[in-house]
CSV table of C-alpha atoms in Angstrom, one decimal:
chain,number,residue,atom,x,y,z
S,1,UNK,CA,-5.3,17.1,22.8
S,2,UNK,CA,-5.8,21.0,22.6
S,3,UNK,CA,-6.8,22.7,19.6
S,4,UNK,CA,-5.7,19.9,17.4
S,5,UNK,CA,-7.1,19.5,14.0
S,6,UNK,CA,-8.4,16.6,12.2
S,7,UNK,CA,-8.9,16.5,8.3
S,8,UNK,CA,-10.8,13.6,6.8
S,9,UNK,CA,-10.2,13.4,3.1
S,10,UNK,CA,-13.0,11.1,1.2
S,11,UNK,CA,-12.4,9.4,-2.4
S,12,UNK,CA,-15.2,11.1,-4.3
S,13,UNK,CA,-16.2,7.3,-5.1
S,14,UNK,CA,-17.2,6.7,-1.6
S,15,UNK,CA,-20.7,8.0,-2.2
S,16,UNK,CA,-22.9,10.5,-0.5
S,17,UNK,CA,-24.7,7.8,1.7
S,18,UNK,CA,-21.5,6.4,3.0
S,19,UNK,CA,-19.8,9.9,3.5
S,20,UNK,CA,-22.8,11.0,5.3
S,21,UNK,CA,-22.9,7.8,7.7
S,22,UNK,CA,-18.9,8.1,8.4
S,23,UNK,CA,-19.6,12.0,9.0
S,24,UNK,CA,-22.4,11.0,11.7
S,25,UNK,CA,-19.8,8.5,13.3
S,26,UNK,CA,-16.8,10.6,13.3
S,27,UNK,CA,-18.7,13.6,15.0
S,28,UNK,CA,-20.4,11.2,17.5
S,29,UNK,CA,-17.0,9.9,18.6
S,30,UNK,CA,-15.7,13.2,18.6
S,31,UNK,CA,-18.1,14.5,20.8
S,32,UNK,CA,-17.5,11.3,23.3
S,33,UNK,CA,-13.6,12.3,23.3
S,34,UNK,CA,-14.4,16.0,24.2
S,35,UNK,CA,-13.6,17.4,20.8
S,36,UNK,CA,-14.3,20.7,19.3
S,37,UNK,CA,-16.5,19.8,16.2
S,38,UNK,CA,-15.1,23.0,14.5
S,39,UNK,CA,-11.4,21.3,14.4
S,40,UNK,CA,-12.8,18.7,12.4
S,41,UNK,CA,-13.1,18.7,8.7
S,42,UNK,CA,-14.9,16.2,6.6
S,43,UNK,CA,-14.3,16.7,2.7
S,44,UNK,CA,-14.4,15.1,-0.8
S,45,UNK,CA,-11.1,15.0,-3.0
S,46,UNK,CA,-11.2,14.7,-6.9
S,47,UNK,CA,-7.5,14.2,-7.4
S,48,UNK,CA,-4.1,14.3,-5.9
S,49,UNK,CA,-4.0,18.0,-6.8
S,50,UNK,CA,-7.4,18.5,-4.9
S,51,UNK,CA,-5.8,16.3,-1.9
S,52,UNK,CA,-2.8,18.7,-1.9
S,53,UNK,CA,-4.5,21.9,-1.9
S,54,UNK,CA,-6.9,20.7,1.0
S,55,UNK,CA,-3.8,19.7,2.8
S,56,UNK,CA,-2.0,22.6,2.7
S,57,UNK,CA,-4.9,24.8,3.7
S,58,UNK,CA,-5.4,22.4,6.6
S,59,UNK,CA,-1.7,22.7,7.6
S,60,UNK,CA,-1.6,26.6,7.7
S,61,UNK,CA,-3.8,26.4,10.9
S,62,UNK,CA,-2.9,23.0,12.2
S,63,UNK,CA,0.9,22.4,11.9
S,64,UNK,CA,0.7,19.1,13.8
S,65,UNK,CA,-2.8,18.1,12.9
S,66,UNK,CA,-4.0,14.8,11.5
S,67,UNK,CA,-5.0,13.8,7.9
S,68,UNK,CA,-7.2,10.8,7.4
S,69,UNK,CA,-7.3,9.1,4.0
S,70,UNK,CA,-10.9,7.7,3.9
S,71,UNK,CA,-10.9,5.1,1.2
S,72,UNK,CA,-9.2,2.0,-0.2
S,73,UNK,CA,-5.4,1.3,-0.9
S,74,UNK,CA,-5.5,3.7,-4.0
S,75,UNK,CA,-6.8,6.6,-1.9
S,76,UNK,CA,-4.3,5.7,1.0
S,77,UNK,CA,-1.1,5.8,-1.5
S,78,UNK,CA,-2.4,9.0,-3.1
S,79,UNK,CA,-2.6,10.8,0.2
S,80,UNK,CA,0.4,8.8,1.9
S,81,UNK,CA,2.7,10.5,-0.6
S,82,UNK,CA,1.6,13.9,0.4
S,83,UNK,CA,2.4,13.3,4.0
S,84,UNK,CA,5.9,12.1,3.6
S,85,UNK,CA,8.4,14.5,5.6
S,86,UNK,CA,5.7,16.8,6.9
S,87,UNK,CA,4.6,17.5,10.5
S,88,UNK,CA,1.2,16.3,10.1
S,89,UNK,CA,0.0,12.7,11.3
S,90,UNK,CA,-1.3,10.3,8.8
S,91,UNK,CA,-4.1,8.0,9.3
S,92,UNK,CA,-6.4,5.6,7.4
S,93,UNK,CA,-10.0,4.9,7.5
S,94,UNK,CA,-10.8,1.7,5.5
S,95,UNK,CA,-13.9,2.6,3.3
S,96,UNK,CA,-12.7,0.9,-0.1
S,97,UNK,CA,-12.6,-2.6,-1.5
S,98,UNK,CA,-8.9,-2.8,-1.2
S,99,UNK,CA,-7.4,-2.3,2.3
S,100,UNK,CA,-4.3,-4.4,2.5
S,101,UNK,CA,-2.2,-1.7,4.1
S,102,UNK,CA,-4.9,-0.9,6.6
S,103,UNK,CA,-5.5,-4.5,7.4
S,104,UNK,CA,-1.7,-5.5,7.7
S,105,UNK,CA,-1.1,-2.7,10.2
S,106,UNK,CA,-4.3,-2.8,12.2
S,107,UNK,CA,-6.0,-6.1,11.6
S,108,UNK,CA,-9.7,-6.7,11.8
S,109,UNK,CA,-10.1,-3.0,13.8
S,110,UNK,CA,-13.5,-1.9,13.1
S,111,UNK,CA,-14.0,1.7,11.6
S,112,UNK,CA,-15.4,2.9,14.8
S,113,UNK,CA,-12.5,1.8,17.1
S,114,UNK,CA,-10.0,3.3,14.4
S,115,UNK,CA,-11.9,6.7,14.9
S,116,UNK,CA,-11.4,6.4,18.7
S,117,UNK,CA,-7.6,5.9,18.1
S,118,UNK,CA,-7.3,8.7,15.6
S,119,UNK,CA,-8.6,10.9,18.4
S,120,UNK,CA,-6.5,9.7,21.0
S,121,UNK,CA,-3.5,10.4,19.0
S,122,UNK,CA,-0.7,7.9,19.5
S,123,UNK,CA,1.9,8.0,16.9
S,124,UNK,CA,4.6,5.8,15.5
S,125,UNK,CA,7.2,6.6,12.8
S,126,UNK,CA,6.9,4.6,9.7
S,127,UNK,CA,9.2,3.7,6.6
S,128,UNK,CA,8.3,4.0,3.1
S,129,UNK,CA,9.7,3.0,-0.2
S,130,UNK,CA,11.3,5.5,-2.9
S,131,UNK,CA,11.5,5.5,-6.5
S,132,UNK,CA,13.5,8.0,-7.8
S,133,UNK,CA,12.7,7.4,-11.6
S,134,UNK,CA,9.0,8.1,-10.6
S,135,UNK,CA,9.5,10.5,-7.6
S,136,UNK,CA,6.8,8.1,-5.7
S,137,UNK,CA,6.8,6.4,-2.7
S,138,UNK,CA,5.3,3.0,-1.9
S,139,UNK,CA,3.6,2.7,1.6
S,140,UNK,CA,2.9,-1.1,1.4
S,141,UNK,CA,4.3,-3.1,-1.2
S,142,UNK,CA,5.7,-3.1,-4.7
S,143,UNK,CA,5.9,-5.9,-7.2
S,144,UNK,CA,6.9,-7.1,-10.8
S,145,UNK,CA,5.9,-10.4,-12.6
S,146,UNK,CA,2.7,-12.2,-12.3
S,147,UNK,CA,1.2,-10.7,-9.3
S,148,UNK,CA,1.7,-7.2,-11.0
S,149,UNK,CA,0.2,-8.4,-14.2
S,150,UNK,CA,-2.8,-9.7,-11.9
S,151,UNK,CA,-3.2,-6.1,-10.7
S,152,UNK,CA,-3.2,-4.9,-13.9
S,153,UNK,CA,-5.9,-6.9,-15.3
S,154,UNK,CA,-7.9,-6.3,-11.9
S,155,UNK,CA,-7.9,-2.6,-12.6
S,156,UNK,CA,-9.5,-3.4,-15.8
S,157,UNK,CA,-12.0,-6.0,-13.9
S,158,UNK,CA,-13.1,-3.4,-11.6
S,159,UNK,CA,-14.1,-0.7,-14.4
S,160,UNK,CA,-16.1,-3.3,-16.0
S,161,UNK,CA,-17.8,-4.7,-13.0
S,162,UNK,CA,-18.4,-1.9,-10.6
S,163,UNK,CA,-20.5,-4.2,-8.1
S,164,UNK,CA,-18.0,-7.1,-8.1
S,165,UNK,CA,-14.9,-5.0,-7.3
S,166,UNK,CA,-13.9,-7.0,-4.1
S,167,UNK,CA,-13.5,-10.1,-6.1
S,168,UNK,CA,-11.3,-8.4,-8.7
S,169,UNK,CA,-8.1,-9.9,-7.8
S,170,UNK,CA,-9.2,-13.4,-7.5
S,171,UNK,CA,-11.3,-13.1,-10.9
S,172,UNK,CA,-8.0,-11.7,-12.8
S,173,UNK,CA,-5.5,-14.4,-11.8
S,174,UNK,CA,-6.3,-17.0,-14.5
S,175,UNK,CA,-6.3,-14.1,-17.2
S,176,UNK,CA,-2.8,-12.8,-15.9
S,177,UNK,CA,-1.4,-16.4,-15.8
S,178,UNK,CA,-2.3,-16.9,-19.6
S,179,UNK,CA,-0.1,-13.9,-20.3
S,180,UNK,CA,3.2,-15.6,-18.7
S,181,UNK,CA,4.9,-16.9,-15.5
S,182,UNK,CA,8.3,-16.3,-16.4
S,183,UNK,CA,9.8,-12.9,-16.2
S,184,UNK,CA,13.1,-12.3,-17.2
S,185,UNK,CA,14.3,-9.6,-14.7
S,186,UNK,CA,18.0,-8.6,-13.6
S,187,UNK,CA,17.6,-8.0,-9.4
S,188,UNK,CA,20.4,-6.3,-7.4
S,189,UNK,CA,19.7,-5.9,-3.6
S,190,UNK,CA,22.0,-4.4,-1.4
S,191,UNK,CA,22.2,-3.8,2.7
S,192,UNK,CA,24.4,-0.9,3.9
S,193,UNK,CA,26.0,-0.9,0.3
S,194,UNK,CA,27.1,-4.5,0.3
S,195,UNK,CA,25.6,-6.6,-2.5
S,196,UNK,CA,23.6,-9.4,-1.5
S,197,UNK,CA,23.5,-13.0,-3.2
S,198,UNK,CA,20.1,-14.0,-4.9
S,199,UNK,CA,19.1,-16.9,-6.9
S,200,UNK,CA,19.2,-16.5,-10.8
S,201,UNK,CA,15.7,-15.9,-12.6
S,202,UNK,CA,13.5,-16.2,-14.7
S,203,UNK,CA,10.8,-15.3,-11.8
S,204,UNK,CA,7.3,-15.7,-11.5
S,205,UNK,CA,7.3,-12.8,-8.9
S,206,UNK,CA,9.8,-10.3,-7.2
S,207,UNK,CA,7.9,-8.2,-4.4
S,208,UNK,CA,9.6,-5.7,-2.2
S,209,UNK,CA,7.6,-5.1,0.8
S,210,UNK,CA,7.4,-2.7,3.5
S,211,UNK,CA,4.3,-4.0,4.6
S,212,UNK,CA,2.7,-7.6,5.4
S,213,UNK,CA,0.2,-8.3,2.6
S,214,UNK,CA,-1.0,-7.1,-0.8
S,215,UNK,CA,-3.6,-8.3,-3.7
S,216,UNK,CA,-6.5,-8.6,-1.5
S,217,UNK,CA,-5.0,-10.8,1.3
S,218,UNK,CA,-1.7,-12.4,0.0
S,219,UNK,CA,0.4,-12.4,3.2
S,220,UNK,CA,3.5,-12.2,1.2
S,221,UNK,CA,5.6,-10.9,4.3
S,222,UNK,CA,3.8,-12.2,7.2
S,223,UNK,CA,6.4,-11.0,9.7
S,224,UNK,CA,6.8,-7.5,7.9
S,225,UNK,CA,8.0,-4.5,10.1
S,226,UNK,CA,7.2,-1.3,8.9
S,227,UNK,CA,9.5,1.0,11.2
S,228,UNK,CA,13.0,-1.0,11.3
S,229,UNK,CA,14.3,0.9,8.2
S,230,UNK,CA,14.8,-2.4,6.0
S,231,UNK,CA,12.5,-4.1,3.1
S,232,UNK,CA,12.1,-7.5,2.5
S,233,UNK,CA,12.6,-8.7,-1.1
S,234,UNK,CA,10.6,-11.9,-1.6
S,235,UNK,CA,11.2,-13.3,-5.0
S,236,UNK,CA,10.0,-16.6,-6.7
S,237,UNK,CA,11.7,-18.6,-9.6
S,238,UNK,CA,9.0,-19.5,-12.2
S,239,UNK,CA,7.5,-23.1,-11.7
S,240,UNK,CA,5.1,-25.5,-13.8
S,241,UNK,CA,1.7,-24.3,-14.0
S,242,UNK,CA,0.4,-27.3,-11.8
S,243,UNK,CA,2.6,-25.8,-8.7
S,244,UNK,CA,1.5,-22.1,-8.9
S,245,UNK,CA,-1.8,-22.9,-7.7
S,246,UNK,CA,-0.6,-24.4,-4.8
S,247,UNK,CA,1.7,-21.7,-4.2
S,248,UNK,CA,-1.0,-19.2,-4.6
S,249,UNK,CA,-2.9,-20.7,-1.6
S,250,UNK,CA,0.2,-20.8,0.6
S,251,UNK,CA,0.7,-17.1,-0.2
S,252,UNK,CA,-2.9,-16.4,0.8
S,253,UNK,CA,-2.4,-18.5,4.0
S,254,UNK,CA,1.2,-17.0,4.7
S,255,UNK,CA,2.6,-20.1,5.1
S,256,UNK,CA,5.0,-20.3,1.7
S,257,UNK,CA,8.2,-20.3,3.6
S,258,UNK,CA,9.0,-24.1,2.4
S,259,UNK,CA,8.6,-23.3,-1.3
S,260,UNK,CA,11.7,-24.5,-2.9
S,261,UNK,CA,11.4,-21.8,-5.6
S,262,UNK,CA,11.3,-18.8,-2.9
S,263,UNK,CA,14.0,-17.0,-1.4
S,264,UNK,CA,13.6,-13.8,0.7
S,265,UNK,CA,16.4,-11.3,2.0
S,266,UNK,CA,16.1,-8.2,4.3
S,267,UNK,CA,17.7,-5.2,2.4
S,268,UNK,CA,17.7,-1.1,2.1
S,269,UNK,CA,18.0,-1.0,-1.8
S,270,UNK,CA,16.8,-2.9,-5.0
S,271,UNK,CA,17.4,-2.4,-8.5
S,272,UNK,CA,14.9,-4.0,-11.0
S,273,UNK,CA,16.1,-4.1,-14.6
S,274,UNK,CA,14.2,-5.7,-17.6
S,275,UNK,CA,17.0,-7.9,-19.5
S,276,UNK,CA,15.6,-7.2,-22.8
S,277,UNK,CA,15.2,-3.4,-22.1
S,278,UNK,CA,11.3,-3.8,-22.5
S,279,UNK,CA,9.1,-1.8,-19.8
S,280,UNK,CA,8.2,-4.0,-16.8
S,281,UNK,CA,4.6,-4.0,-15.4
S,282,UNK,CA,5.1,-2.3,-11.9
S,283,UNK,CA,2.5,-2.6,-9.2
S,284,UNK,CA,2.8,0.1,-6.3
S,285,UNK,CA,0.0,-0.2,-3.9
S,286,UNK,CA,-2.3,-1.0,-6.6
S,287,UNK,CA,-1.3,1.5,-9.0
S,288,UNK,CA,0.2,0.2,-12.2
S,289,UNK,CA,3.3,1.6,-13.9
S,290,UNK,CA,5.8,0.7,-16.7
S,291,UNK,CA,9.4,1.0,-16.8
S,292,UNK,CA,12.6,-1.0,-18.1
S,293,UNK,CA,14.6,-0.2,-14.8
S,294,UNK,CA,14.0,1.4,-11.7
S,295,UNK,CA,15.7,1.6,-8.1
S,296,UNK,CA,13.8,1.3,-4.7
S,297,UNK,CA,15.2,2.8,-1.3
S,298,UNK,CA,13.8,2.5,1.9
S,299,UNK,CA,13.3,5.8,3.5
S,300,UNK,CA,13.3,5.3,7.2
S,301,UNK,CA,10.7,7.1,9.5
S,302,UNK,CA,9.3,8.7,6.3
S,303,UNK,CA,5.9,9.9,7.9
S,304,UNK,CA,4.1,9.6,11.1
S,305,UNK,CA,1.0,7.5,11.6
S,306,UNK,CA,-1.7,6.8,14.0
S,307,UNK,CA,-1.5,3.5,16.0
């Protein structure tokens, strides 16, 4: 691969021992791949601004280098936003408790195998979802409704229960459902400028998908393609509480297509609007925002990633 550089950026929450273990594995696999260790950088980042500084310095020497987000979905979301429209290649090394984008892209590929793929360097152009009101890209899935409220509650759960983070999403479902299961949202979806017919609300959830799964393994878009220039709007009309638990199980298994309350459409633009003008809780790859209205566009081939 010549004089190609690799920048591994760790979330500071990864911990010294985990980083040391990964450092040793990365350098071992690099040696076996015949790479120069002087072209490999393993660093901590404390913020998005810190990551931007590291990437800028790295790209001055390695214009077509590889930047690796080492962490969970939050780290991937943060660093991935910095990779849009650059000549750099993006890669993921799953170290956090939430790895939905990674699992949707690579299945059960191990950390060691992923490192080997990173060093082999095969790439693919990949889409993203752009929200102009936030000047933000979603790499995987965004959503409004009960599922977004679950993420909101799960983030609070993670803060209070540091050692139970992998159970945060499932543990937060009951509390989120108690807060409401009917959301008065006005959805407008378009494809190539033409408005699409949608079911009327209220809805229990409305998820816009580039990727396959979210929320710790809910396969909401099992046949999703991340490089076709299209998004999948998956939305579900509100339903009685006794049906919700069955629906959740179906979503987790990825066999929810037979739900009468569900519809999905392929599109390239969606507008979400709160009917009463109040802010909606918006989940973007596990990060929470609140807006009364926002627009989503597909950005085809927004970045290049390791496959």
